[in-house]
Coordinates of C-alpha atoms in Angstrom, one line a residue:
M1 CA 77.2 16.1 194.3
K2 CA 77.3 18.6 197.2
I3 CA 77.6 17.2 200.7
A4 CA 74.2 18.4 202.1
H5 CA 72.3 17.1 199.1
Y6 CA 74.2 13.8 199.2
F7 CA 73.3 13.3 202.9
I8 CA 69.6 14.0 202.3
L9 CA 69.5 11.8 199.2
I10 CA 71.0 8.8 201.1
L11 CA 68.5 9.1 203.9
F12 CA 65.5 9.5 201.6
C13 CA 66.5 6.6 199.3
W14 CA 66.8 4.5 202.5
S15 CA 63.4 5.6 203.6
C16 CA 61.8 4.7 200.3
S17 CA 63.1 1.1 200.5
S18 CA 60.1 -0.1 202.5
D19 CA 56.7 -0.8 201.0
S20 CA 54.5 2.2 200.7
S21 CA 51.5 0.8 198.7
D22 CA 48.4 2.9 198.6
G23 CA 44.8 2.0 198.3
D24 CA 41.8 1.6 200.6
A25 CA 43.1 1.7 204.2
I26 CA 42.5 -1.3 206.4
T27 CA 42.3 -1.6 210.1
P28 CA 42.6 -5.0 211.8
T29 CA 39.7 -5.9 214.0
D30 CA 39.9 -8.2 217.1
D31 CA 39.5 -11.3 214.9
D32 CA 42.0 -10.0 212.3
T33 CA 39.3 -9.4 209.7
P34 CA 40.2 -6.5 207.4
M35 CA 37.9 -3.5 207.7
T36 CA 37.8 -0.9 204.9
V37 CA 38.2 2.6 206.1
T38 CA 36.9 5.6 204.2
N39 CA 39.8 8.0 203.4
P40 CA 38.6 10.7 200.9
L41 CA 40.9 12.9 199.0
L42 CA 41.2 16.5 200.3
D43 CA 40.6 19.4 197.9
F44 CA 43.9 21.0 197.1
T45 CA 43.0 24.0 195.0
V46 CA 45.5 26.4 193.5
P47 CA 44.2 30.0 194.1
S48 CA 43.4 31.8 190.9
N49 CA 46.1 34.4 191.4
F50 CA 48.8 31.8 192.2
P51 CA 51.3 30.0 189.9
D52 CA 51.1 26.2 189.5
A53 CA 52.2 24.1 192.4
T54 CA 55.8 22.8 192.2
Y55 CA 55.0 19.9 194.6
S56 CA 53.6 16.9 192.7
I57 CA 50.2 16.5 194.3
A58 CA 49.5 13.5 192.1
Q59 CA 52.4 11.5 193.6
N60 CA 51.2 12.2 197.2
P61 CA 47.6 13.4 197.1
P62 CA 46.5 14.7 200.5
T63 CA 43.8 12.5 202.0
E64 CA 41.7 13.0 205.2
K65 CA 43.6 10.3 207.1
G66 CA 47.0 11.3 205.7
F67 CA 46.5 14.9 206.6
E68 CA 45.4 14.0 210.2
L69 CA 48.4 11.7 210.6
G70 CA 50.7 14.4 209.3
K71 CA 49.2 16.9 211.7
K72 CA 49.6 14.5 214.7
L73 CA 53.2 13.9 213.7
F74 CA 53.9 17.7 213.3
Y75 CA 52.9 18.3 216.9
D76 CA 54.4 15.2 218.4
G77 CA 57.6 15.5 220.5
Q78 CA 58.4 11.8 219.8
L79 CA 60.2 13.0 216.6
A80 CA 62.8 14.5 218.9
S81 CA 65.3 12.7 221.2
D82 CA 63.8 14.4 224.3
G83 CA 60.2 13.6 223.5
V84 CA 59.4 17.3 223.7
V85 CA 60.6 19.4 220.8
S86 CA 58.1 18.9 217.9
C87 CA 57.9 20.6 214.6
G88 CA 55.2 22.8 216.1
F89 CA 57.6 23.8 218.9
C90 CA 59.3 26.3 216.5
H91 CA 56.5 26.7 214.0
I92 CA 53.5 28.2 215.8
Q93 CA 50.3 28.9 213.8
S94 CA 49.5 32.3 215.4
F95 CA 52.8 33.6 214.0
S96 CA 52.3 32.0 210.6
F97 CA 54.2 28.9 211.8
T98 CA 57.3 30.7 212.9
H99 CA 58.6 31.5 216.4
H100 CA 58.5 34.9 218.1
T101 CA 60.2 34.2 221.4
H102 CA 63.4 32.8 220.0
I103 CA 65.7 34.8 217.7
T104 CA 67.1 31.5 216.5
S105 CA 65.6 28.0 216.9
H106 CA 66.0 26.3 220.2
G107 CA 66.3 22.5 220.3
V108 CA 66.6 19.7 222.7
D109 CA 68.2 20.3 226.1
G110 CA 68.1 24.0 225.5
Q111 CA 70.5 24.0 222.6
I112 CA 70.5 27.0 220.4
G113 CA 70.6 26.9 216.6
T114 CA 72.0 29.5 214.3
R115 CA 69.0 30.4 212.2
N116 CA 65.6 31.8 212.7
A117 CA 62.7 29.5 212.1
Q118 CA 61.1 30.2 208.8
P119 CA 57.3 30.6 208.4
L120 CA 55.4 27.7 206.9
H121 CA 53.0 28.6 204.2
N122 CA 52.6 28.0 200.4
L123 CA 55.3 25.3 200.6
A124 CA 53.6 23.5 197.7
F125 CA 54.8 26.3 195.4
M126 CA 58.4 26.5 196.5
N127 CA 61.3 25.0 194.6
E128 CA 63.8 24.6 197.5
F129 CA 63.6 24.8 201.3
T130 CA 65.6 26.2 204.3
W131 CA 67.6 29.4 204.3
D132 CA 70.3 27.9 202.1
G133 CA 68.3 25.5 199.9
A134 CA 69.8 22.4 201.5
A135 CA 66.5 20.5 200.8
T136 CA 65.2 20.4 197.2
F137 CA 62.1 18.3 198.0
L138 CA 59.5 18.9 200.6
D139 CA 59.4 15.2 201.7
T140 CA 63.1 15.3 202.6
Q141 CA 63.1 18.7 204.3
P142 CA 62.1 17.3 207.8
I143 CA 65.2 15.1 207.9
I144 CA 67.2 18.2 208.5
P145 CA 65.6 19.4 211.8
I146 CA 65.0 15.9 213.0
T147 CA 68.6 14.9 212.7
A148 CA 70.2 18.3 213.6
E149 CA 71.9 18.1 217.0
V150 CA 70.8 21.6 217.9
E151 CA 67.2 21.0 216.9
M152 CA 65.5 17.6 217.4
N153 CA 68.7 15.6 217.7
E154 CA 67.2 12.3 216.7
T155 CA 67.6 9.6 214.0
V156 CA 65.0 8.6 211.5
S157 CA 65.3 4.9 212.5
N158 CA 64.7 5.8 216.2
V159 CA 61.6 7.8 215.2
I160 CA 60.3 4.9 213.3
S161 CA 60.9 2.6 216.2
K162 CA 59.1 4.8 218.6
L163 CA 56.1 5.3 216.3
S164 CA 55.9 1.6 215.6
A165 CA 55.8 0.8 219.3
D166 CA 53.1 3.5 219.9
D167 CA 49.6 2.4 220.8
D168 CA 48.0 4.6 218.0
Y169 CA 50.4 5.1 215.2
P170 CA 50.4 1.7 213.5
T171 CA 46.6 1.9 213.0
L172 CA 46.8 5.6 211.9
F173 CA 49.5 4.7 209.3
A174 CA 47.4 1.8 208.0
E175 CA 44.3 4.0 207.7
A176 CA 46.3 6.7 205.9
F177 CA 48.2 4.5 203.4
G178 CA 45.9 1.5 202.9
S179 CA 48.0 -1.2 204.5
E180 CA 50.0 -1.9 207.6
G181 CA 53.5 -0.5 208.0
V182 CA 55.2 2.4 209.7
N183 CA 58.2 3.5 207.7
A184 CA 60.1 6.6 206.8
D185 CA 58.6 7.0 203.4
R186 CA 55.1 7.2 204.9
L187 CA 56.3 9.4 207.8
F188 CA 57.5 12.1 205.4
K189 CA 54.6 11.8 203.0
A190 CA 52.2 12.3 205.8
L191 CA 54.0 15.4 207.0
S192 CA 54.0 16.7 203.5
Q193 CA 50.2 16.1 203.1
F194 CA 49.7 18.3 206.2
M195 CA 52.1 21.0 205.0
V196 CA 51.1 21.3 201.4
M197 CA 47.6 22.2 202.6
M198 CA 49.0 25.2 204.3
V199 CA 48.0 27.7 201.6
S200 CA 47.9 31.3 202.6
A201 CA 46.0 33.1 199.9
N202 CA 43.3 35.3 201.4
S203 CA 45.0 38.5 202.5
K204 CA 43.8 41.9 201.4
F205 CA 46.6 41.8 198.8
D206 CA 45.2 38.5 197.4
K207 CA 41.7 39.9 197.2
L208 CA 42.9 42.9 195.3
E209 CA 44.8 40.7 192.9
R210 CA 41.8 38.6 192.2
G211 CA 39.6 41.7 191.7
E212 CA 37.4 41.1 194.8
S213 CA 35.5 43.8 196.5
V214 CA 38.4 45.4 198.4
T215 CA 40.2 48.7 197.9
F216 CA 43.6 49.9 199.2
T217 CA 43.9 53.1 201.1
D218 CA 46.0 55.9 199.6
E219 CA 48.8 55.0 201.9
E220 CA 48.7 51.3 201.0
N221 CA 48.6 52.2 197.2
A222 CA 51.6 54.5 197.7
G223 CA 53.4 51.8 199.5
M224 CA 52.7 49.3 196.8
A225 CA 54.1 51.6 194.2
I226 CA 57.3 52.0 196.2
F227 CA 57.4 48.3 196.7
D228 CA 57.1 47.6 193.0
A229 CA 59.9 50.1 192.3
K230 CA 62.3 49.2 195.1
C231 CA 61.5 45.7 196.4
A232 CA 59.7 43.5 193.8
S233 CA 62.8 42.5 191.9
C234 CA 63.5 40.1 194.8
H235 CA 60.1 39.8 196.5
A236 CA 58.5 39.0 193.2
G237 CA 55.0 38.1 192.1
T238 CA 52.1 36.6 194.0
L239 CA 54.4 34.5 196.2
Q240 CA 56.4 37.6 197.2
T241 CA 59.7 35.9 196.4
D242 CA 61.7 35.0 193.3
Q243 CA 63.1 32.1 195.3
S244 CA 66.7 33.1 194.5
Y245 CA 69.6 33.4 196.9
R246 CA 71.1 36.8 197.5
N247 CA 73.6 38.7 199.7
N248 CA 71.6 41.6 201.1
G249 CA 74.5 43.3 202.9
L250 CA 74.0 42.0 206.4
P251 CA 77.2 42.2 208.5
I252 CA 78.6 38.8 209.5
D253 CA 77.5 37.9 213.0
P254 CA 80.7 36.6 214.6
Q255 CA 78.7 34.3 216.9
Y256 CA 77.4 32.3 214.0
N257 CA 79.7 33.3 211.0
D258 CA 77.0 31.9 208.7
I259 CA 78.3 31.6 205.2
G260 CA 74.8 30.9 203.8
R261 CA 74.3 29.2 200.5
E262 CA 78.0 28.4 200.2
R263 CA 77.5 25.8 202.9
V264 CA 75.4 23.8 200.4
T265 CA 77.2 24.5 197.1
G266 CA 80.8 25.0 198.2
L267 CA 81.0 27.9 195.8
P268 CA 82.6 31.2 197.0
D269 CA 80.2 33.1 194.7
D270 CA 77.4 31.9 197.1
N271 CA 79.1 33.2 200.2
R272 CA 76.6 35.0 202.6
K273 CA 73.7 34.4 200.2
F274 CA 70.4 33.3 201.7
K275 CA 67.1 32.5 200.1
V276 CA 64.8 35.5 199.5
P277 CA 62.0 34.9 202.0
S278 CA 58.3 35.4 201.0
L279 CA 56.9 38.5 202.6
R280 CA 53.5 37.0 203.1
N281 CA 52.3 37.4 206.7
I282 CA 55.5 39.5 207.3
E283 CA 53.7 41.7 209.8
I284 CA 53.6 38.7 212.3
T285 CA 56.7 36.7 211.4
F286 CA 59.2 38.8 213.3
P287 CA 62.1 38.7 214.1
Y288 CA 63.6 39.1 210.6
M289 CA 66.5 37.9 208.6
H290 CA 68.1 34.5 208.6
D291 CA 69.4 35.0 212.2
G292 CA 66.5 37.0 213.6
R293 CA 68.7 40.0 214.3
L294 CA 66.0 42.6 213.4
G295 CA 63.0 42.9 215.5
T296 CA 60.6 45.2 213.6
L297 CA 59.7 46.1 210.1
E298 CA 61.0 49.6 210.9
N299 CA 64.4 48.0 211.8
V300 CA 64.4 46.2 208.5
L301 CA 63.8 49.3 206.4
D302 CA 66.4 51.3 208.4
F303 CA 68.9 48.5 207.7
Y304 CA 68.1 48.7 203.9
T305 CA 68.7 52.4 203.8
D306 CA 71.6 52.8 206.3
G307 CA 72.9 49.5 207.6
M308 CA 74.4 47.5 204.7
V309 CA 78.1 46.5 204.5
D310 CA 79.9 45.8 201.3
S311 CA 81.3 42.4 200.3
P312 CA 82.3 40.7 197.0
T313 CA 78.9 38.9 196.7
L314 CA 76.7 41.8 197.7
D315 CA 73.8 42.0 195.3
D316 CA 74.5 44.7 192.7
Q317 CA 71.1 46.3 193.0
F318 CA 72.1 47.6 196.5
R319 CA 74.9 49.7 195.0
R320 CA 73.8 53.2 194.3
P321 CA 75.2 55.3 191.4
D322 CA 77.1 57.5 193.9
G323 CA 78.9 54.5 195.4
T324 CA 76.9 54.3 198.6
L325 CA 74.9 51.2 199.6
G326 CA 71.3 50.6 200.3
L327 CA 67.9 51.7 199.0
D328 CA 66.9 55.3 198.6
I329 CA 63.7 55.5 200.6
T330 CA 62.5 58.4 202.7
A331 CA 61.0 58.2 206.2
E332 CA 57.5 58.8 204.8
E333 CA 58.0 56.2 202.2
K334 CA 59.0 53.7 204.9
G335 CA 55.7 54.2 206.6
Q336 CA 53.9 53.7 203.3
L337 CA 55.8 50.6 202.6
I338 CA 54.9 49.1 206.0
A339 CA 51.2 50.0 205.3
F340 CA 51.4 47.9 202.1
L341 CA 53.3 45.1 203.8
K342 CA 50.5 44.7 206.3
T343 CA 48.0 44.0 203.4
L344 CA 49.9 40.7 203.1
T345 CA 48.6 39.4 206.4
D346 CA 46.1 36.5 206.0
N347 CA 44.1 36.2 209.2
D348 CA 42.0 33.4 207.7
F349 CA 45.1 31.2 207.4
I350 CA 46.5 32.2 210.8
E351 CA 43.2 31.2 212.5
D352 CA 42.4 28.2 210.3
R353 CA 41.4 25.4 212.8
R354 CA 42.5 22.7 210.4
F355 CA 46.1 23.4 211.2
A356 CA 45.7 24.1 215.0
E357 CA 47.4 21.8 217.5
F358 CA 44.2 21.4 219.6

């Protein structure tokens, strides 16, 4: 078993050791008489143009109280050692839950991470998480930023202690899960209930896929044709990613020397490979690449035509028949591609008050 997965598995097995029974939530009254709390299930609907969810909704069905608890936790700095850096600190809704002002994530005490914060949307449909796939289950993914020294720099046990001593959380956990008890299993389930509801599926691209009353401009149609020919082998399907790990020819940044997927698997064949990101909401999720080195979509396309470097694990599709590297795209085609990419912006999701901090 690889080290990263072993670490997460140990923590998650520990977190599941406490009782996490479900049912009607109860809230103690002043005379300790149990009081039933209504906690209806939320409607998690798979959009008609989407694949099936990979997250088991049946094992952790989002409820009204569970979602609200997860939302409160997502924006609460108590999950970090400094009481300030919350999940929402690096995942800001107006940027599709990524972070514009930092090229790589900033954590407690101003510490700087090595990777760009990824956008959070359509997580219920993903197989693995983080740039290198270190988390294979959404419920365990938050362990990584919570315990990373350069991010939230906390321990799960300390988080549970702080939440247990809080004036509000014991009651909120009881309402969400049907009985008293603040534990790690419930902490991560509540966060997942909040995050699985983050479905971005109402862009112009989605409406066209579903046959709704929208039409693409000539430029957008031309861009989609170029995209299908040049980009869709990696950024595949409705999710705009095949969820694979690939080396796209980025030069190694000596400051980070990030070996990518190899850090998880230990396999030299995975050196410098990173997960193919979804391009949904790509217009607003800059900066781009795993280390945020490219600031604009124009920069990205210029890199793909003229900026790649060779290495043993470079994806073969970037090798041209004449021996040069990169995609063969003209300046005009780049403009058309960007016009198409902007059809992937889902303003309804970005402005959805359900996910807003306040």
